[in-house]
C-alpha atoms as an extended CHARMM CRD file, in Angstrom:
* protein
*
       212  EXT
         1         1  HSD       CA            116.2600000000       99.7870000000      123.0910000000  PROA      1               0.0000000000
         2         2  ARG       CA            117.8670000000      101.4780000000      126.0680000000  PROA      2               0.0000000000
         3         3  ASP       CA            114.8500000000      100.6210000000      128.2020000000  PROA      3               0.0000000000
         4         4  GLY       CA            113.7590000000       97.1670000000      127.0580000000  PROA      4               0.0000000000
         5         5  GLY       CA            116.5830000000       95.5130000000      125.1460000000  PROA      5               0.0000000000
         6         6  PHE       CA            114.5510000000       95.4210000000      121.9190000000  PROA      6               0.0000000000
         7         7  ASP       CA            116.5870000000       93.6990000000      119.1970000000  PROA      7               0.0000000000
         8         8  GLY       CA            114.1130000000       93.6440000000      116.3150000000  PROA      8               0.0000000000
         9         9  LEU       CA            113.8120000000       95.9820000000      113.3510000000  PROA      9               0.0000000000
        10        10  SER       CA            112.1160000000       99.3770000000      113.4690000000  PROA      10              0.0000000000
        11        11  LEU       CA            110.3650000000      100.7990000000      110.3980000000  PROA      11              0.0000000000
        12        12  VAL       CA            109.8380000000      104.5720000000      110.4010000000  PROA      12              0.0000000000
        13        13  ILE       CA            106.8630000000      105.3880000000      108.1830000000  PROA      13              0.0000000000
        14        14  THR       CA            106.0700000000      109.0290000000      108.9040000000  PROA      14              0.0000000000
        15        15  ASN       CA            107.7150000000      111.8980000000      107.0320000000  PROA      15              0.0000000000
        16        16  LEU       CA            110.5770000000      112.7150000000      106.8490000000  PROA      16              0.0000000000
        17        17  PRO       CA            111.7490000000      109.0910000000      106.9770000000  PROA      17              0.0000000000
        18        18  ASP       CA            115.4390000000      109.7150000000      106.2450000000  PROA      18              0.0000000000
        19        19  LEU       CA            116.0010000000      112.2430000000      109.0130000000  PROA      19              0.0000000000
        20        20  LEU       CA            113.6660000000      110.5480000000      111.4820000000  PROA      20              0.0000000000
        21        21  ALA       CA            115.2510000000      107.1190000000      110.9800000000  PROA      21              0.0000000000
        22        22  TYR       CA            118.6740000000      108.6650000000      111.6090000000  PROA      22              0.0000000000
        23        23  HSD       CA            117.6110000000      110.4200000000      114.7950000000  PROA      23              0.0000000000
        24        24  PHE       CA            115.5510000000      107.4620000000      116.0260000000  PROA      24              0.0000000000
        25        25  ALA       CA            118.4910000000      105.0740000000      115.6960000000  PROA      25              0.0000000000
        26        26  ALA       CA            120.8170000000      107.5330000000      117.4030000000  PROA      26              0.0000000000
        27        27  SER       CA            118.5100000000      108.4210000000      120.3010000000  PROA      27              0.0000000000
        28        28  ALA       CA            117.5110000000      104.7820000000      120.9060000000  PROA      28              0.0000000000
        29        29  GLU       CA            121.1590000000      103.6770000000      120.6190000000  PROA      29              0.0000000000
        30        30  MET       CA            120.1090000000      100.9610000000      118.1830000000  PROA      30              0.0000000000
        31        31  ASN       CA            122.1580000000       99.1910000000      115.5610000000  PROA      31              0.0000000000
        32        32  PRO       CA            121.5890000000      101.5850000000      112.6250000000  PROA      32              0.0000000000
        33        33  LEU       CA            121.0670000000       98.6350000000      110.2800000000  PROA      33              0.0000000000
        34        34  LYS       CA            118.0430000000       97.6160000000      112.3690000000  PROA      34              0.0000000000
        35        35  VAL       CA            116.2640000000      100.8970000000      111.6480000000  PROA      35              0.0000000000
        36        36  VAL       CA            114.8830000000      101.7610000000      108.1990000000  PROA      36              0.0000000000
        37        37  GLY       CA            112.6540000000      104.4950000000      106.8370000000  PROA      37              0.0000000000
        38        38  MET       CA            109.7240000000      104.1480000000      104.4550000000  PROA      38              0.0000000000
        39        39  ASN       CA            111.0610000000      105.1720000000      101.0150000000  PROA      39              0.0000000000
        40        40  HSD       CA            109.5850000000      102.2870000000       98.9990000000  PROA      40              0.0000000000
        41        41  LEU       CA            106.6940000000      104.5400000000       98.0230000000  PROA      41              0.0000000000
        42        42  ASP       CA            108.9750000000      106.5470000000       95.7110000000  PROA      42              0.0000000000
        43        43  THR       CA            109.9790000000      103.4270000000       93.7880000000  PROA      43              0.0000000000
        44        44  LYS       CA            106.3770000000      102.2690000000       93.3590000000  PROA      44              0.0000000000
        45        45  ARG       CA            105.3950000000      105.6870000000       92.0160000000  PROA      45              0.0000000000
        46        46  PHE       CA            108.4470000000      105.7780000000       89.7470000000  PROA      46              0.0000000000
        47        47  ARG       CA            107.5790000000      102.4480000000       88.1520000000  PROA      47              0.0000000000
        48        48  MET       CA            103.9440000000      103.4260000000       87.6100000000  PROA      48              0.0000000000
        49        49  ALA       CA            104.8410000000      106.8410000000       86.1690000000  PROA      49              0.0000000000
        50        50  ALA       CA            107.5040000000      105.2890000000       83.9300000000  PROA      50              0.0000000000
        51        51  LEU       CA            105.0340000000      102.7560000000       82.5350000000  PROA      51              0.0000000000
        52        52  ASP       CA            102.4130000000      105.4680000000       81.9440000000  PROA      52              0.0000000000
        53        53  ALA       CA            104.8600000000      107.6750000000       80.0260000000  PROA      53              0.0000000000
        54        54  PHE       CA            106.3190000000      104.7460000000       78.0940000000  PROA      54              0.0000000000
        55        55  SER       CA            102.8460000000      103.3870000000       77.2050000000  PROA      55              0.0000000000
        56        56  ASP       CA            101.7190000000      106.7750000000       75.8880000000  PROA      56              0.0000000000
        57        57  SER       CA            104.8310000000      107.0650000000       73.7180000000  PROA      57              0.0000000000
        58        58  TYR       CA            104.5150000000      103.4620000000       72.5210000000  PROA      58              0.0000000000
        59        59  LYS       CA            100.8720000000      103.9080000000       71.5340000000  PROA      59              0.0000000000
        60        60  MET       CA            101.6070000000      107.1850000000       69.7500000000  PROA      60              0.0000000000
        61        61  ASN       CA            104.4670000000      105.6700000000       67.7240000000  PROA      61              0.0000000000
        62        62  TYR       CA            103.1030000000      102.2000000000       66.9830000000  PROA      62              0.0000000000
        63        63  ARG       CA             99.3470000000      102.8410000000       67.0670000000  PROA      63              0.0000000000
        64        64  GLU       CA             98.8060000000       99.9040000000       69.4060000000  PROA      64              0.0000000000
        65        65  GLU       CA             98.6520000000       99.2360000000       73.1250000000  PROA      65              0.0000000000
        66        66  CYS       CA            101.9210000000       98.7770000000       75.0050000000  PROA      66              0.0000000000
        67        67  PRO       CA            102.5340000000       95.0370000000       75.6580000000  PROA      67              0.0000000000
        68        68  VAL       CA            104.3620000000       95.7080000000       78.9620000000  PROA      68              0.0000000000
        69        69  ASP       CA            102.4480000000       95.6500000000       82.2750000000  PROA      69              0.0000000000
        70        70  ILE       CA            103.4720000000       96.8780000000       85.7250000000  PROA      70              0.0000000000
        71        71  THR       CA            104.7390000000       93.4620000000       86.8540000000  PROA      71              0.0000000000
        72        72  GLU       CA            107.4180000000       93.6790000000       84.1390000000  PROA      72              0.0000000000
        73        73  VAL       CA            108.7170000000       97.1020000000       85.1940000000  PROA      73              0.0000000000
        74        74  ASP       CA            111.9180000000       97.0820000000       87.2360000000  PROA      74              0.0000000000
        75        75  GLY       CA            113.7580000000      100.1020000000       88.5790000000  PROA      75              0.0000000000
        76        76  PHE       CA            114.4690000000      102.0440000000       91.7560000000  PROA      76              0.0000000000
        77        77  VAL       CA            114.5040000000      105.5580000000       93.0980000000  PROA      77              0.0000000000
        78        78  VAL       CA            117.4430000000      106.3390000000       95.3640000000  PROA      78              0.0000000000
        79        79  GLY       CA            118.1840000000      109.2890000000       97.6140000000  PROA      79              0.0000000000
        80        80  PRO       CA            116.0170000000      111.2160000000      100.0970000000  PROA      80              0.0000000000
        81        81  HSD       CA            112.2290000000      111.0180000000      100.2620000000  PROA      81              0.0000000000
        82        82  ASP       CA            111.7080000000      114.5590000000       99.0100000000  PROA      82              0.0000000000
        83        83  GLU       CA            110.2870000000      115.4490000000       95.6150000000  PROA      83              0.0000000000
        84        84  SER       CA            112.8880000000      118.1780000000       95.0870000000  PROA      84              0.0000000000
        85        85  LEU       CA            115.8130000000      115.9200000000       95.9840000000  PROA      85              0.0000000000
        86        86  PHE       CA            115.3230000000      112.2810000000       95.0410000000  PROA      86              0.0000000000
        87        87  SER       CA            117.3550000000      110.7340000000       92.2350000000  PROA      87              0.0000000000
        88        88  VAL       CA            115.3440000000      108.8310000000       89.6580000000  PROA      88              0.0000000000
        89        89  LEU       CA            117.4910000000      106.1400000000       88.0720000000  PROA      89              0.0000000000
        90        90  SER       CA            116.5710000000      105.7590000000       84.4330000000  PROA      90              0.0000000000
        91        91  SER       CA            119.8150000000      103.7970000000       83.9670000000  PROA      91              0.0000000000
        92        92  ASN       CA            118.3240000000      100.9610000000       86.0210000000  PROA      92              0.0000000000
        93        93  LEU       CA            114.8220000000      101.1550000000       84.5260000000  PROA      93              0.0000000000
        94        94  ARG       CA            113.7840000000       97.9820000000       82.6980000000  PROA      94              0.0000000000
        95        95  LEU       CA            110.5440000000       97.3550000000       80.8130000000  PROA      95              0.0000000000
        96        96  GLY       CA            110.2030000000       93.6690000000       80.1360000000  PROA      96              0.0000000000
        97        97  LYS       CA            113.7090000000       92.3630000000       79.4810000000  PROA      97              0.0000000000
        98        98  PHE       CA            115.1460000000       95.5800000000       78.0950000000  PROA      98              0.0000000000
        99        99  GLY       CA            116.5400000000       98.8430000000       79.4050000000  PROA      99              0.0000000000
       100       100  ILE       CA            114.5720000000      101.8910000000       78.3720000000  PROA      100             0.0000000000
       101       101  THR       CA            117.4080000000      103.1400000000       76.1420000000  PROA      101             0.0000000000
       102       102  LYS       CA            117.1630000000       99.9730000000       74.0130000000  PROA      102             0.0000000000
       103       103  PHE       CA            113.7370000000      100.9180000000       72.6640000000  PROA      103             0.0000000000
       104       104  SER       CA            113.5170000000      102.8340000000       69.3920000000  PROA      104             0.0000000000
       105       105  ILE       CA            111.0430000000      105.2510000000       70.9750000000  PROA      105             0.0000000000
       106       106  TYR       CA            113.5540000000      106.2540000000       73.6690000000  PROA      106             0.0000000000
       107       107  SER       CA            114.5270000000      109.9220000000       73.7600000000  PROA      107             0.0000000000
       108       108  GLU       CA            115.8100000000      112.4020000000       76.3050000000  PROA      108             0.0000000000
       109       109  ASP       CA            112.3400000000      113.9740000000       76.2170000000  PROA      109             0.0000000000
       110       110  LEU       CA            110.7940000000      110.6500000000       77.2600000000  PROA      110             0.0000000000
       111       111  GLU       CA            113.2940000000      110.3570000000       80.1070000000  PROA      111             0.0000000000
       112       112  ARG       CA            112.4880000000      113.8920000000       81.2680000000  PROA      112             0.0000000000
       113       113  THR       CA            108.7710000000      113.0830000000       81.0930000000  PROA      113             0.0000000000
       114       114  ILE       CA            109.2830000000      110.0520000000       83.3360000000  PROA      114             0.0000000000
       115       115  ASN       CA            111.1940000000      112.1520000000       85.8770000000  PROA      115             0.0000000000
       116       116  ILE       CA            108.5630000000      114.8960000000       85.8440000000  PROA      116             0.0000000000
       117       117  ASP       CA            105.6460000000      112.4510000000       85.9410000000  PROA      117             0.0000000000
       118       118  THR       CA            107.1540000000      110.6840000000       88.9540000000  PROA      118             0.0000000000
       119       119  LYS       CA            107.1800000000      113.9440000000       90.8880000000  PROA      119             0.0000000000
       120       120  ASP       CA            103.6430000000      114.8070000000       89.7560000000  PROA      120             0.0000000000
       121       121  PHE       CA            102.3200000000      111.3490000000       90.5870000000  PROA      121             0.0000000000
       122       122  VAL       CA            101.7330000000      112.2990000000       94.2320000000  PROA      122             0.0000000000
       123       123  ASN       CA             99.3730000000      115.0900000000       93.1930000000  PROA      123             0.0000000000
       124       124  LYS       CA             97.4600000000      112.6850000000       90.9560000000  PROA      124             0.0000000000
       125       125  ILE       CA             97.0960000000      110.2180000000       93.8270000000  PROA      125             0.0000000000
       126       126  LEU       CA             95.9850000000      112.9470000000       96.2300000000  PROA      126             0.0000000000
       127       127  LYS       CA             93.3080000000      114.0800000000       93.7920000000  PROA      127             0.0000000000
       128       128  LYS       CA             92.1440000000      110.5260000000       93.1040000000  PROA      128             0.0000000000
       129       129  MET       CA             92.0030000000      109.5600000000       96.7870000000  PROA      129             0.0000000000
       130       130  GLY       CA             90.3570000000      112.7090000000       98.0610000000  PROA      130             0.0000000000
       131       131  GLY       CA             93.4110000000      114.4130000000       99.5240000000  PROA      131             0.0000000000
       132       132  THR       CA             95.1160000000      111.4960000000      101.2660000000  PROA      132             0.0000000000
       133       133  THR       CA             97.8540000000      109.0370000000      100.2890000000  PROA      133             0.0000000000
       134       134  ALA       CA             97.0650000000      106.6980000000      103.2040000000  PROA      134             0.0000000000
       135       135  LEU       CA             96.0940000000      103.7490000000      100.9840000000  PROA      135             0.0000000000
       136       136  ASP       CA             99.1630000000      104.2690000000       98.8160000000  PROA      136             0.0000000000
       137       137  VAL       CA            101.3850000000      104.2870000000      101.9100000000  PROA      137             0.0000000000
       138       138  ALA       CA             99.6630000000      101.1940000000      103.3140000000  PROA      138             0.0000000000
       139       139  ARG       CA            100.3110000000       99.1950000000      100.1320000000  PROA      139             0.0000000000
       140       140  ALA       CA            103.9750000000      100.1940000000      100.0340000000  PROA      140             0.0000000000
       141       141  THR       CA            104.3570000000       99.3720000000      103.7280000000  PROA      141             0.0000000000
       142       142  THR       CA            102.8980000000       95.9260000000      103.0810000000  PROA      142             0.0000000000
       143       143  ASP       CA            105.5840000000       95.3180000000      100.4340000000  PROA      143             0.0000000000
       144       144  VAL       CA            108.3280000000       96.2260000000      102.9060000000  PROA      144             0.0000000000
       145       145  VAL       CA            106.8900000000       94.0660000000      105.7080000000  PROA      145             0.0000000000
       146       146  LYS       CA            106.6770000000       91.1020000000      103.3090000000  PROA      146             0.0000000000
       147       147  ALA       CA            110.3210000000       91.6620000000      102.3090000000  PROA      147             0.0000000000
       148       148  ILE       CA            111.3430000000       91.6890000000      105.9830000000  PROA      148             0.0000000000
       149       149  ALA       CA            109.4670000000       88.4440000000      106.5570000000  PROA      149             0.0000000000
       150       150  ASN       CA            110.6100000000       86.4440000000      103.5370000000  PROA      150             0.0000000000
       151       151  GLU       CA            114.1950000000       87.7900000000      103.3920000000  PROA      151             0.0000000000
       152       152  GLU       CA            114.1720000000       87.4330000000       99.5970000000  PROA      152             0.0000000000
       153       153  ASP       CA            112.5460000000       90.5120000000       98.0630000000  PROA      153             0.0000000000
       154       154  VAL       CA            114.5900000000       93.6200000000       97.3280000000  PROA      154             0.0000000000
       155       155  VAL       CA            112.7920000000       96.8300000000       98.3020000000  PROA      155             0.0000000000
       156       156  GLU       CA            113.8740000000      100.4240000000       98.4690000000  PROA      156             0.0000000000
       157       157  VAL       CA            114.0040000000      101.7590000000      102.0240000000  PROA      157             0.0000000000
       158       158  SER       CA            115.7840000000      104.5850000000      103.7630000000  PROA      158             0.0000000000
       159       159  THR       CA            118.7900000000      102.7270000000      105.0770000000  PROA      159             0.0000000000
       160       160  TYR       CA            122.0790000000      103.5060000000      106.7890000000  PROA      160             0.0000000000
       161       161  ILE       CA            124.6800000000      104.7390000000      104.3000000000  PROA      161             0.0000000000
       162       162  ASP       CA            128.2970000000      105.2190000000      105.4090000000  PROA      162             0.0000000000
       163       163  LYS       CA            130.0830000000      104.9080000000      102.0590000000  PROA      163             0.0000000000
       164       164  ASP       CA            129.7600000000      106.9120000000       98.8570000000  PROA      164             0.0000000000
       165       165  LEU       CA            129.1580000000      105.4440000000       95.4050000000  PROA      165             0.0000000000
       166       166  ASP       CA            132.8880000000      104.7960000000       95.0350000000  PROA      166             0.0000000000
       167       167  GLY       CA            133.1080000000      102.9170000000       98.3480000000  PROA      167             0.0000000000
       168       168  ARG       CA            134.8230000000      105.6970000000      100.2860000000  PROA      168             0.0000000000
       169       169  SER       CA            133.8180000000      106.3800000000      103.8810000000  PROA      169             0.0000000000
       170       170  ILE       CA            131.4980000000      109.3530000000      104.3800000000  PROA      170             0.0000000000
       171       171  GLU       CA            129.5750000000      110.8810000000      107.2640000000  PROA      171             0.0000000000
       172       172  PRO       CA            126.7310000000      108.4040000000      107.9130000000  PROA      172             0.0000000000
       173       173  MET       CA            123.2480000000      109.2820000000      106.7260000000  PROA      173             0.0000000000
       174       174  TYR       CA            119.9750000000      107.5260000000      105.9220000000  PROA      174             0.0000000000
       175       175  LEU       CA            119.0180000000      107.5530000000      102.2370000000  PROA      175             0.0000000000
       176       176  GLY       CA            116.7320000000      105.5320000000       99.9990000000  PROA      176             0.0000000000
       177       177  TRP       CA            118.4950000000      102.5220000000       98.4980000000  PROA      177             0.0000000000
       178       178  PRO       CA            117.5880000000       98.9300000000       97.5100000000  PROA      178             0.0000000000
       179       179  ALA       CA            117.9390000000       96.5150000000      100.4330000000  PROA      179             0.0000000000
       180       180  LYS       CA            117.2400000000       92.9760000000      101.5460000000  PROA      180             0.0000000000
       181       181  PHE       CA            116.6860000000       91.8520000000      105.1210000000  PROA      181             0.0000000000
       182       182  ARG       CA            118.4960000000       89.1220000000      107.0320000000  PROA      182             0.0000000000
       183       183  GLY       CA            117.5280000000       88.4620000000      110.6290000000  PROA      183             0.0000000000
       184       184  PHE       CA            115.8380000000       91.8710000000      110.9650000000  PROA      184             0.0000000000
       185       185  THR       CA            118.9340000000       93.6100000000      109.6210000000  PROA      185             0.0000000000
       186       186  ALA       CA            118.9520000000       95.6950000000      106.4340000000  PROA      186             0.0000000000
       187       187  GLU       CA            121.5550000000       94.7080000000      103.8490000000  PROA      187             0.0000000000
       188       188  LYS       CA            122.2770000000       97.3410000000      101.2160000000  PROA      188             0.0000000000
       189       189  GLN       CA            122.1990000000       95.8370000000       97.7200000000  PROA      189             0.0000000000
       190       190  SER       CA            124.2300000000       96.7760000000       94.6730000000  PROA      190             0.0000000000
       191       191  LEU       CA            122.3530000000       98.2950000000       91.7660000000  PROA      191             0.0000000000
       192       192  LYS       CA            122.0540000000       95.9410000000       88.8060000000  PROA      192             0.0000000000
       193       193  TYR       CA            123.4540000000       98.3940000000       86.2870000000  PROA      193             0.0000000000
       194       194  ALA       CA            126.0100000000      101.2120000000       86.3410000000  PROA      194             0.0000000000
       195       195  LEU       CA            124.6620000000      104.7010000000       86.9860000000  PROA      195             0.0000000000
       196       196  TRP       CA            124.8400000000      107.4270000000       84.4120000000  PROA      196             0.0000000000
       197       197  ASP       CA            127.1650000000      110.3270000000       85.2740000000  PROA      197             0.0000000000
       198       198  GLU       CA            124.2990000000      112.7760000000       85.7770000000  PROA      198             0.0000000000
       199       199  GLU       CA            122.5980000000      110.3460000000       88.1850000000  PROA      199             0.0000000000
       200       200  VAL       CA            125.7620000000      110.0870000000       90.2800000000  PROA      200             0.0000000000
       201       201  GLU       CA            125.8960000000      113.8700000000       90.3720000000  PROA      201             0.0000000000
       202       202  ARG       CA            122.2510000000      114.1610000000       91.4450000000  PROA      202             0.0000000000
       203       203  PHE       CA            122.6830000000      111.5340000000       94.1430000000  PROA      203             0.0000000000
       204       204  ASN       CA            125.7700000000      113.2730000000       95.5630000000  PROA      204             0.0000000000
       205       205  GLU       CA            123.9690000000      116.6270000000       95.5370000000  PROA      205             0.0000000000
       206       206  SER       CA            121.0170000000      115.0980000000       97.4020000000  PROA      206             0.0000000000
       207       207  TYR       CA            123.3390000000      113.6870000000      100.0430000000  PROA      207             0.0000000000
       208       208  GLU       CA            125.0520000000      117.0370000000      100.5700000000  PROA      208             0.0000000000
       209       209  ILE       CA            121.7500000000      118.9160000000      100.8750000000  PROA      209             0.0000000000
       210       210  LEU       CA            120.3200000000      116.4130000000      103.3600000000  PROA      210             0.0000000000
       211       211  LEU       CA            123.5350000000      116.4770000000      105.3790000000  PROA      211             0.0000000000
       212       212  LYS       CA            123.0830000000      120.1990000000      106.0150000000  PROA      212             0.0000000000
């Protein structure tokens, strides 16, 4: 930007996207809302792991296949792209038209399984793809590029955060959060449903750790 007057949007794909997006925007003196990091991968893995765990529980309880497919799963992962830090939002997880807590098979054990399976999903992908997640990354990147182009889709990216969950100003940082794009600028979106107290706590802890 300092050299060529570039005014488009930059997408940082390599790890660690949160820290690298922050430093890239600062060193290039770019509008921080025109730089995003690649965190959409976490959300894709979360939705797949959630459906796997839910389908297993559904089949075990009802002795039939789960009627929900991946296109009907909605939910996001927020926070840093780091398996020890990211906040999985079960409060915003929907299967079909219903939140996960509305199903009779819901339990805290099922929720814990979804959280654990999401973190283990990377290892499953690595094993399946011979030690690389390149194809997985490419598919998630395609989703983000499409969202940038059509300005309609909401995707999770590492975006500029300068307010906490209560709207108070904080030291700016890049963290995974749902966003739309308008004119090559990321617009942070509100979550559809209120967070559970423990999710707020996990998100705040992630922010503090990344800030250090």
